[in-house]
Coordinates of N, CA and C in Angstrom, one line a residue:
M1322 N -179.5 34.6 -77.3 CA -180.4 33.5 -77.1 C -181.5 33.5 -78.1
Q1323 N -181.7 32.4 -78.9 CA -182.8 32.4 -79.8 C -184.1 32.1 -79.1
T1324 N -185.1 33.0 -79.3 CA -186.4 32.7 -78.5 C -187.5 32.5 -79.5
T1325 N -187.3 32.6 -80.8 CA -188.4 32.5 -81.7 C -187.9 31.5 -82.9
N1326 N -188.8 30.5 -83.2 CA -188.5 29.7 -84.3 C -189.8 29.3 -84.9
L1327 N -190.3 30.2 -85.8 CA -191.6 30.1 -86.4 C -191.6 29.1 -87.5
K1328 N -192.6 28.2 -87.4 CA -192.8 27.1 -88.4 C -194.2 26.7 -88.5
P1329 N -194.8 26.9 -89.7 CA -196.2 26.5 -89.8 C -196.3 24.9 -90.0
S1330 N -197.5 24.4 -89.8 CA -197.7 23.0 -89.9 C -198.3 22.6 -91.2
P1331 N -198.1 21.5 -91.8 CA -198.7 21.0 -93.0 C -200.1 20.3 -92.7
L1332 N -200.3 20.1 -91.5 CA -201.6 19.3 -91.1 C -202.8 20.2 -91.3
R1333 N -203.9 19.5 -91.8 CA -205.1 20.3 -92.1 C -206.1 19.9 -91.0
P1334 N -206.8 21.0 -90.4 CA -207.8 20.7 -89.4 C -208.9 19.7 -89.8
E1335 N -209.3 19.7 -91.0 CA -210.4 18.8 -91.5 C -209.9 17.3 -91.4
A1336 N -208.6 17.1 -91.4 CA -208.1 15.7 -91.3 C -207.8 15.3 -89.9
A1337 N -208.2 16.1 -88.9 CA -207.9 15.8 -87.5 C -208.8 14.6 -87.1
L1338 N -208.2 13.8 -86.2 CA -209.0 12.7 -85.6 C -210.1 13.2 -84.7
R1339 N -209.8 14.2 -83.9 CA -210.7 14.9 -82.9 C -210.4 16.3 -82.8
S1340 N -211.5 17.1 -82.4 CA -211.2 18.5 -82.1 C -212.1 18.9 -80.9
F1341 N -211.7 19.9 -80.2 CA -212.4 20.3 -79.0 C -212.2 21.9 -78.9
V1342 N -213.2 22.5 -78.3 CA -213.1 23.9 -77.9 C -213.1 23.9 -76.4
V1343 N -212.2 24.6 -75.8 CA -212.1 24.8 -74.3 C -212.4 26.2 -74.0
E1344 N -213.4 26.4 -73.2 CA -213.8 27.8 -72.9 C -212.9 28.4 -71.9
A1345 N -212.9 29.7 -71.8 CA -212.0 30.4 -70.9 C -212.3 30.0 -69.4
G1346 N -211.2 29.7 -68.8 CA -211.3 29.3 -67.3 C -211.5 27.8 -67.1
D1347 N -211.8 27.1 -68.2 CA -212.1 25.6 -68.0 C -210.9 24.8 -68.0
P1348 N -211.0 23.6 -67.4 CA -209.9 22.6 -67.5 C -210.2 21.7 -68.7
F1349 N -209.2 21.0 -69.1 CA -209.3 20.0 -70.2 C -208.2 19.0 -70.0
V1350 N -208.6 17.7 -70.1 CA -207.7 16.6 -69.9 C -207.8 15.6 -71.1
L1351 N -206.7 15.2 -71.6 CA -206.7 14.3 -72.8 C -205.4 13.4 -72.8
E1352 N -205.6 12.2 -73.0 CA -204.5 11.3 -73.2 C -204.1 11.2 -74.6
I1353 N -202.8 11.4 -74.9 CA -202.3 11.4 -76.3 C -201.3 10.3 -76.5
A1354 N -201.6 9.4 -77.5 CA -200.8 8.2 -77.8 C -199.5 8.6 -78.4
K1355 N -198.5 7.8 -78.3 CA -197.2 8.0 -78.9 C -197.3 8.3 -80.4
E1356 N -196.7 9.3 -80.9 CA -196.6 9.7 -82.3 C -197.9 10.5 -82.7
Q1357 N -198.9 10.6 -81.9 CA -200.0 11.5 -82.2 C -199.6 12.9 -82.1
V1358 N -200.3 13.8 -82.8 CA -199.9 15.2 -82.8 C -201.1 16.1 -82.3
I1359 N -200.7 17.0 -81.4 CA -201.7 17.8 -80.8 C -201.5 19.3 -81.2
R1360 N -202.5 20.0 -81.5 CA -202.3 21.5 -81.8 C -203.2 22.2 -80.9
I1361 N -202.7 23.3 -80.3 CA -203.4 24.2 -79.4 C -203.5 25.5 -80.1
V1362 N -204.7 26.0 -80.4 CA -205.0 27.2 -81.1 C -205.5 28.3 -80.3
D1363 N -204.8 29.5 -80.3 CA -205.2 30.7 -79.6 C -206.3 31.4 -80.5
L1364 N -207.6 31.1 -80.3 CA -208.6 31.5 -81.2 C -208.7 33.0 -81.4
E1365 N -208.7 33.7 -80.3 CA -208.9 35.2 -80.4 C -207.7 36.0 -80.1
G1366 N -206.6 35.3 -79.7 CA -205.3 36.0 -79.5 C -205.1 36.4 -78.0
N1367 N -203.9 36.5 -77.6 CA -203.5 37.0 -76.3 C -204.1 36.1 -75.1
Q1368 N -204.2 34.8 -75.3 CA -204.7 34.0 -74.3 C -203.6 33.1 -73.8
A1369 N -203.5 32.9 -72.4 CA -202.5 32.1 -71.9 C -203.1 30.7 -71.6
V1370 N -202.4 29.7 -72.0 CA -202.9 28.3 -71.9 C -201.9 27.5 -71.0
D1371 N -202.2 27.4 -69.7 CA -201.4 26.7 -68.7 C -201.6 25.2 -68.9
T1372 N -200.4 24.5 -69.0 CA -200.5 23.1 -69.4 C -199.5 22.2 -68.7
I1373 N -199.9 21.1 -68.2 CA -199.0 20.1 -67.5 C -199.0 18.8 -68.4
F1374 N -197.9 18.2 -68.6 CA -197.8 16.9 -69.3 C -197.3 15.9 -68.3
Y1375 N -197.8 14.7 -68.4 CA -197.4 13.5 -67.6 C -197.1 12.3 -68.5
N1376 N -196.2 11.4 -68.1 CA -196.1 10.1 -68.6 C -197.4 9.4 -68.4
A1377 N -198.1 9.0 -69.4 CA -199.4 8.4 -69.2 C -199.4 7.1 -68.5
R1378 N -198.2 6.4 -68.4 CA -198.1 5.2 -67.7 C -197.5 5.3 -66.3
D1379 N -197.1 6.5 -66.0 CA -196.5 6.7 -64.6 C -196.7 8.2 -64.3
Y1380 N -197.7 8.6 -63.6 CA -198.0 10.0 -63.4 C -196.9 10.7 -62.5
S1381 N -196.1 9.9 -61.8 CA -195.0 10.5 -61.0 C -193.9 11.0 -61.9
D1382 N -193.9 10.6 -63.2 CA -192.9 11.1 -64.2 C -193.7 12.2 -65.0
R1383 N -193.3 13.4 -64.7 CA -194.1 14.5 -65.3 C -193.1 15.6 -65.9
Y1384 N -193.7 16.6 -66.6 CA -192.9 17.6 -67.2 C -192.0 18.3 -66.2
S1385 N -190.8 18.5 -66.6 CA -189.8 19.2 -65.8 C -189.3 20.5 -66.5
A1386 N -189.7 21.6 -65.9 CA -189.2 22.9 -66.5 C -187.7 23.0 -66.4
Q1387 N -187.2 22.6 -65.2 CA -185.7 22.7 -65.0 C -184.9 21.9 -66.0
D1388 N -185.3 20.6 -66.2 CA -184.6 19.8 -67.1 C -184.8 20.2 -68.6
T1389 N -185.9 20.7 -68.9 CA -186.1 21.2 -70.3 C -185.3 22.4 -70.6
I1390 N -185.3 23.3 -69.6 CA -184.5 24.5 -69.8 C -183.0 24.2 -69.9
R1391 N -182.5 23.3 -69.0 CA -181.1 23.0 -69.0 C -180.7 22.3 -70.3
E1392 N -181.4 21.3 -70.7 CA -181.0 20.6 -71.9 C -181.0 21.4 -73.2
Q1393 N -181.9 22.3 -73.3 CA -182.0 23.1 -74.5 C -181.3 24.5 -74.4
T1394 N -180.8 24.8 -73.2 CA -180.1 26.1 -72.9 C -181.0 27.2 -73.4
N1395 N -182.3 27.3 -73.2 CA -183.1 28.3 -73.5 C -184.3 28.3 -72.6
I1396 N -184.6 29.6 -72.1 CA -185.8 29.6 -71.1 C -187.1 29.7 -71.8
Y1397 N -187.1 29.9 -73.1 CA -188.4 29.9 -73.9 C -188.5 28.7 -74.7
L1398 N -189.8 28.4 -75.0 CA -190.1 27.2 -75.8 C -190.6 27.6 -77.1
T1399 N -190.2 26.8 -78.2 CA -190.6 27.1 -79.6 C -190.3 25.9 -80.4
T1400 N -190.5 26.0 -81.7 CA -190.3 24.9 -82.6 C -188.9 24.2 -82.3
G1401 N -188.9 22.9 -82.2 CA -187.7 22.1 -81.9 C -187.5 21.8 -80.5
T1402 N -188.2 22.5 -79.6 CA -188.0 22.2 -78.1 C -188.5 20.8 -77.8
R1403 N -187.7 20.0 -77.1 CA -188.1 18.7 -76.6 C -188.5 18.9 -75.1
L1404 N -189.7 18.5 -74.7 CA -190.1 18.7 -73.4 C -189.8 17.4 -72.6
L1405 N -188.9 17.7 -71.6 CA -188.3 16.6 -70.8 C -189.2 16.4 -69.5
S1406 N -189.1 15.1 -69.0 CA -189.8 14.8 -67.8 C -188.8 14.7 -66.7
T1407 N -189.4 14.5 -65.4 CA -188.5 14.5 -64.3 C -187.6 13.2 -64.3
A1408 N -187.9 12.2 -65.0 CA -187.1 11.0 -65.2 C -186.2 11.1 -66.4
G1409 N -186.2 12.2 -67.1 CA -185.3 12.4 -68.2 C -185.9 11.8 -69.5
N1410 N -187.2 11.5 -69.5 CA -187.8 11.1 -70.8 C -188.2 12.3 -71.6
V1411 N -188.2 12.1 -73.0 CA -188.8 13.1 -73.8 C -190.2 12.8 -74.0
L1412 N -191.1 13.8 -73.4 CA -192.5 13.6 -73.5 C -193.1 13.9 -74.9
L1413 N -192.7 15.1 -75.3 CA -193.2 15.6 -76.6 C -192.1 16.5 -77.2
T1414 N -192.3 16.8 -78.5 CA -191.5 17.7 -79.2 C -192.4 18.8 -79.9
I1415 N -192.0 20.0 -79.8 CA -192.8 21.1 -80.5 C -192.3 21.0 -82.0
V1416 N -193.3 20.7 -82.8 CA -193.0 20.4 -84.2 C -193.4 21.6 -85.1
A1417 N -194.3 22.5 -84.6 CA -194.7 23.6 -85.4 C -195.1 24.7 -84.4
D1418 N -195.0 25.9 -84.8 CA -195.2 27.1 -83.9 C -195.4 28.3 -84.7
T1419 N -196.5 29.0 -84.6 CA -196.7 30.2 -85.4 C -196.7 31.4 -84.4
C1420 N -196.6 31.2 -83.1 CA -196.5 32.3 -82.1 C -195.0 32.6 -81.8
G1421 N -194.2 31.6 -81.5 CA -192.7 31.8 -81.4 C -192.2 31.9 -80.1
R1422 N -193.0 32.1 -79.0 CA -192.5 32.2 -77.7 C -193.5 31.7 -76.7
H1423 N -193.1 30.8 -75.8 CA -194.0 30.2 -74.8 C -193.2 30.1 -73.5
D1424 N -193.8 30.4 -72.4 CA -193.2 30.5 -71.1 C -193.2 29.2 -70.3
T1425 N -192.1 29.0 -69.6 CA -192.1 27.9 -68.7 C -191.5 28.2 -67.3
L1426 N -191.5 29.5 -67.0 CA -191.0 30.0 -65.7 C -192.0 30.6 -64.8
G1427 N -193.1 31.2 -65.4 CA -194.1 32.0 -64.7 C -195.0 31.2 -63.8
G1428 N -195.1 29.9 -64.0 CA -195.9 29.0 -63.1 C -197.4 29.3 -63.4
A1429 N -198.2 28.7 -62.5 CA -199.7 28.8 -62.7 C -200.2 29.8 -61.6
C1430 N -201.2 30.6 -62.0 CA -201.8 31.5 -61.0 C -202.6 30.7 -60.0
A1431 N -202.7 31.2 -58.8 CA -203.4 30.5 -57.7 C -204.2 31.6 -56.9
T1432 N -205.1 31.1 -56.1 CA -205.9 32.1 -55.3 C -204.9 32.8 -54.4
E1433 N -203.9 32.1 -53.8 CA -202.9 32.7 -52.9 C -202.1 33.8 -53.6
S1434 N -201.7 33.4 -54.8 CA -200.8 34.4 -55.5 C -201.6 35.6 -56.0
N1435 N -202.9 35.4 -56.3 CA -203.8 36.5 -56.7 C -203.8 37.5 -55.5
M1436 N -204.0 37.0 -54.3 CA -204.0 37.8 -53.1 C -202.7 38.6 -52.9
V1437 N -201.5 37.8 -53.0 CA -200.3 38.5 -52.7 C -199.9 39.5 -53.8
R1438 N -200.1 39.1 -55.1 CA -199.7 40.0 -56.2 C -200.6 41.2 -56.4
Y1439 N -201.9 41.0 -56.1 CA -202.8 42.0 -56.6 C -203.6 42.7 -55.4
D1440 N -204.3 41.9 -54.7 CA -205.1 42.5 -53.6 C -205.7 41.3 -52.8
I1441 N -205.9 41.5 -51.5 CA -206.5 40.5 -50.7 C -207.9 40.1 -51.1
G1442 N -208.6 41.0 -51.7 CA -209.9 40.7 -52.2 C -209.9 39.8 -53.4
K1443 N -208.7 39.7 -54.1 CA -208.6 38.8 -55.3 C -208.4 37.3 -54.9
R1444 N -208.3 37.0 -53.7 CA -208.0 35.6 -53.3 C -209.1 34.7 -53.8
Y1445 N -210.3 35.1 -53.8 CA -211.4 34.2 -54.2 C -211.7 34.2 -55.7
M1446 N -210.9 34.9 -56.5 CA -211.0 34.8 -57.9 C -210.5 33.4 -58.4
H1447 N -211.2 32.9 -59.5 CA -210.7 31.6 -60.0 C -209.3 31.7 -60.5
A1448 N -208.6 30.6 -60.5 CA -207.2 30.6 -60.9 C -206.8 29.2 -61.5
C1449 N -205.7 29.1 -62.1 CA -205.3 27.9 -62.9 C -205.1 26.7 -62.0
R1450 N -204.6 26.9 -60.8 CA -204.4 25.7 -59.9 C -205.8 25.1 -59.6
N1451 N -206.8 26.0 -59.4 CA -208.2 25.5 -59.2 C -208.6 24.6 -60.4
S1452 N -208.3 25.1 -61.6 CA -208.7 24.4 -62.8 C -207.9 23.1 -63.0
F1453 N -206.7 23.1 -62.7 CA -205.9 21.9 -62.8 C -206.5 20.8 -61.8
L1454 N -206.8 21.3 -60.6 CA -207.3 20.4 -59.6 C -208.7 19.8 -60.0
K1455 N -209.5 20.7 -60.6 CA -210.8 20.2 -61.1 C -210.6 19.2 -62.2
G1456 N -209.6 19.5 -63.1 CA -209.4 18.6 -64.3 C -209.0 17.2 -63.8
I1457 N -208.0 17.1 -62.8 CA -207.6 15.8 -62.4 C -208.6 15.1 -61.6
Q1458 N -209.5 15.8 -60.9 CA -210.6 15.2 -60.2 C -211.6 14.6 -61.2
L1459 N -211.9 15.3 -62.2 CA -212.8 14.8 -63.3 C -212.2 13.6 -64.0
W1460 N -210.8 13.6 -64.1 CA -210.1 12.5 -64.8 C -210.2 11.2 -63.9
D1461 N -210.2 11.4 -62.6 CA -210.5 10.3 -61.7 C -209.6 9.1 -61.8
H1462 N -208.3 9.4 -61.8 CA -207.3 8.3 -61.9 C -206.3 8.5 -60.7
D1463 N -206.8 8.7 -59.5 CA -206.0 8.7 -58.3 C -204.9 9.8 -58.3
M1464 N -205.2 10.9 -58.9 CA -204.3 12.0 -58.8 C -204.9 13.1 -57.8
D1465 N -204.0 13.8 -57.2 CA -204.5 14.9 -56.3 C -203.6 16.1 -56.4
K1466 N -203.8 17.1 -55.6 CA -203.2 18.4 -55.7 C -201.7 18.3 -55.6
R1467 N -201.1 17.2 -55.1 CA -199.7 17.0 -55.1 C -199.1 16.7 -56.5
D1468 N -200.0 16.4 -57.3 CA -199.6 16.1 -58.8 C -199.6 17.3 -59.6
I1469 N -200.0 18.5 -59.1 CA -200.0 19.7 -59.8 C -198.6 20.3 -59.7
T1470 N -197.9 20.2 -60.8 CA -196.4 20.5 -60.7 C -196.0 21.6 -61.8
S1471 N -194.8 21.5 -62.3 CA -194.3 22.5 -63.2 C -195.2 22.5 -64.5
N1472 N -195.5 23.7 -64.9 CA -196.4 23.8 -66.1 C -195.8 24.7 -67.2
I1473 N -196.3 24.6 -68.4 CA -196.0 25.5 -69.5 C -197.1 26.5 -69.6
N1474 N -196.8 27.7 -70.0 CA -197.8 28.7 -70.3 C -197.7 29.0 -71.8
F1475 N -198.4 28.2 -72.6 CA -198.4 28.5 -74.0 C -199.0 29.8 -74.3
F1476 N -198.3 30.6 -75.2 CA -198.7 31.9 -75.7 C -198.4 33.0 -74.7
M1477 N -197.9 32.7 -73.6 CA -197.8 33.7 -72.5 C -196.3 34.3 -72.6
N1478 N -196.3 35.6 -72.4 CA -195.0 36.4 -72.5 C -194.5 36.8 -71.2
V1479 N -193.5 36.2 -70.7 CA -192.9 36.5 -69.4 C -191.4 36.7 -69.6
P1480 N -191.1 38.0 -69.9 CA -189.6 38.3 -70.0 C -188.9 38.2 -68.7
V1481 N -187.6 37.9 -68.9 CA -186.7 37.9 -67.7 C -185.9 39.2 -67.7
T1482 N -185.9 39.9 -66.6 CA -185.2 41.2 -66.5 C -183.7 41.0 -66.3
A1483 N -182.9 42.0 -66.5 CA -181.5 41.9 -66.4 C -181.0 41.4 -65.0
D1484 N -181.8 41.7 -64.0 CA -181.5 41.3 -62.6 C -182.1 39.9 -62.2
G1485 N -182.7 39.2 -63.2 CA -183.2 37.9 -63.0 C -184.7 37.8 -62.6
G1486 N -185.3 39.0 -62.6 CA -186.8 39.0 -62.2 C -187.7 38.6 -63.4
L1487 N -188.9 38.3 -63.1 CA -189.9 38.0 -64.1 C -191.0 39.1 -64.2
T1488 N -191.4 39.4 -65.5 CA -192.5 40.4 -65.6 C -193.5 39.8 -66.5
F1489 N -194.8 40.1 -66.2 CA -195.9 39.6 -67.0 C -196.3 40.7 -68.0
E1490 N -196.1 40.4 -69.3 CA -196.4 41.5 -70.3 C -197.5 41.0 -71.2
D1491 N -197.8 42.0 -72.0 CA -198.8 41.7 -73.1 C -198.4 40.5 -73.9
G1492 N -199.3 39.7 -74.3 CA -198.9 38.5 -75.1 C -198.4 38.8 -76.5
V1493 N -197.7 37.9 -77.0 CA -197.1 38.1 -78.4 C -197.9 37.3 -79.4
S1494 N -199.0 36.7 -79.0 CA -199.8 35.9 -79.9 C -200.9 36.7 -80.5
D1495 N -201.6 36.1 -81.5 CA -202.6 36.8 -82.2 C -203.7 35.7 -82.5
A1496 N -204.9 36.2 -83.0 CA -206.0 35.3 -83.3 C -205.5 34.3 -84.3
G1497 N -205.7 33.0 -84.0 CA -205.4 31.9 -84.9 C -204.0 31.4 -84.8
K1498 N -203.1 32.0 -84.0 CA -201.8 31.4 -83.8 C -201.9 30.0 -83.0
Y1499 N -200.9 29.2 -83.3 CA -201.0 27.9 -82.7 C -199.6 27.3 -82.4
V1500 N -199.6 26.3 -81.5 CA -198.4 25.5 -81.3 C -198.8 24.1 -81.4
E1501 N -197.9 23.3 -82.0 CA -198.2 21.9 -82.3 C -197.1 21.0 -81.7
L1502 N -197.5 19.9 -81.1 CA -196.6 19.0 -80.5 C -196.8 17.6 -80.9
R1503 N -195.7 16.8 -81.0 CA -195.7 15.4 -81.3 C -195.4 14.7 -80.0
A1504 N -196.2 13.7 -79.7 CA -196.0 12.9 -78.5 C -194.9 11.8 -78.8
E1505 N -193.8 11.8 -78.0 CA -192.7 10.9 -78.1 C -192.9 9.6 -77.3
M1506 N -194.0 9.6 -76.5 CA -194.4 8.5 -75.7 C -195.9 8.8 -75.3
D1507 N -196.5 7.8 -74.8 CA -198.0 8.1 -74.3 C -197.9 9.1 -73.2
V1508 N -198.7 10.2 -73.4 CA -198.7 11.3 -72.4 C -200.1 11.7 -72.0
L1509 N -200.2 12.2 -70.8 CA -201.5 12.8 -70.4 C -201.3 14.4 -70.4
M1510 N -202.2 15.0 -71.1 CA -202.2 16.5 -71.1 C -203.3 17.1 -70.2
V1511 N -202.9 18.0 -69.3 CA -203.9 18.7 -68.4 C -203.8 20.1 -68.7
I1512 N -204.8 20.8 -69.1 CA -204.9 22.2 -69.5 C -205.7 23.0 -68.5
S1513 N -205.3 24.2 -68.1 CA -206.2 25.1 -67.5 C -206.2 26.3 -68.5
N1514 N -207.3 26.5 -69.2 CA -207.3 27.7 -70.1 C -207.5 28.9 -69.2
C1515 N -206.4 29.6 -69.0 CA -206.3 30.6 -67.9 C -207.4 31.6 -67.7
P1516 N -207.9 31.8 -66.5 CA -209.0 32.7 -66.3 C -208.5 34.1 -65.7
Q1517 N -207.2 34.3 -65.8 CA -206.6 35.4 -65.0 C -207.1 36.8 -65.6
L1518 N -207.5 37.6 -64.7 CA -208.0 38.9 -65.1 C -207.2 40.1 -64.6
N1519 N -206.1 39.8 -63.8 CA -205.4 40.8 -63.1 C -204.1 41.2 -63.7
N1520 N -203.6 40.5 -64.8 CA -202.4 40.9 -65.5 C -202.6 40.7 -67.0
P1521 N -201.8 41.3 -67.8 CA -202.1 41.3 -69.2 C -201.8 40.0 -70.0
C1522 N -201.6 38.9 -69.3 CA -201.3 37.6 -70.0 C -202.5 37.2 -70.9
N1523 N -203.7 37.6 -70.5 CA -204.9 37.3 -71.3 C -205.5 38.6 -71.9
G1524 N -204.8 39.6 -71.9 CA -205.4 40.9 -72.3 C -206.5 41.4 -71.5
Y1525 N -206.5 40.9 -70.2 CA -207.6 41.2 -69.2 C -209.0 40.7 -69.8
N1526 N -208.9 39.7 -70.7 CA -210.2 39.2 -71.3 C -210.0 37.7 -71.7
P1527 N -210.1 36.8 -70.8 CA -209.8 35.4 -71.1 C -210.8 34.9 -72.3
T1528 N -210.3 34.1 -73.2 CA -211.0 33.7 -74.3 C -210.8 32.2 -74.6
P1529 N -211.7 31.5 -75.5 CA -211.6 30.1 -75.7 C -210.3 29.8 -76.5
I1530 N -210.0 28.5 -76.5 CA -209.0 27.9 -77.4 C -209.6 26.7 -78.1
Q1531 N -208.9 26.2 -79.1 CA -209.3 25.0 -79.8 C -208.1 24.0 -79.8
I1532 N -208.5 22.8 -79.6 CA -207.6 21.7 -79.6 C -207.8 20.8 -80.8
Y1533 N -206.8 20.4 -81.5 CA -206.9 19.4 -82.6 C -205.9 18.2 -82.3
L1534 N -206.4 17.0 -82.6 CA -205.6 15.8 -82.4 C -205.5 15.1 -83.7
W1535 N -204.3 14.8 -84.2 CA -204.1 14.0 -85.4 C -203.5 12.6 -85.0
D1536 N -203.9 11.6 -85.7 CA -203.4 10.3 -85.4 C -201.9 10.2 -85.9
A1537 N -201.3 9.2 -85.4 CA -199.9 9.0 -85.9 C -199.8 8.8 -87.4
N1538 N -198.7 9.2 -87.9 CA -198.4 9.0 -89.4 C -199.4 9.6 -90.3
V1539 N -199.9 10.8 -89.9 CA -200.9 11.5 -90.8 C -200.1 12.1 -92.0

């Protein structure tokens, strides 16, 4: 199974239409027009970036991990991966990737999973589902917690064991690594820049990320 397809991008940050820095633990919401290109940069390395994509014209049509895995016959995401929606639409295509492996099986951390996986005292630690919920509330477009669905964990390393289990391992990213996606339709991107402190997905030290957006036909 091919899990790495490294490809740098020709796009220059100084030519970007917009750029943003998302601090560790914060949510971020952005609508991306068809043919625009978005880049997510792991500024300091080993940071997990939990992300959900929606059809911007119909939020009930959203990223589907199952359909994406089935159609590409690969459990990892990298250059060339087409991200499919629950209605079978292609939301985005990964067009450049300098990390080489991104997870779509591990899901998003929650206060409940913190308690079950680590310790009952961890229940009240901040988690990605909280950030997703805060993000869609700030977006204020009639979304609620039922809209928090399958997500991608960009830069996160979640190997699958021989018996089908999942393990959360040290990241394979490094400072300045990035993933770049082209929107194949108008999409809404909701990010939780993961605050997790209990497993090595963030190197036990959550850090900021940077977002660049280029207009179509740059």
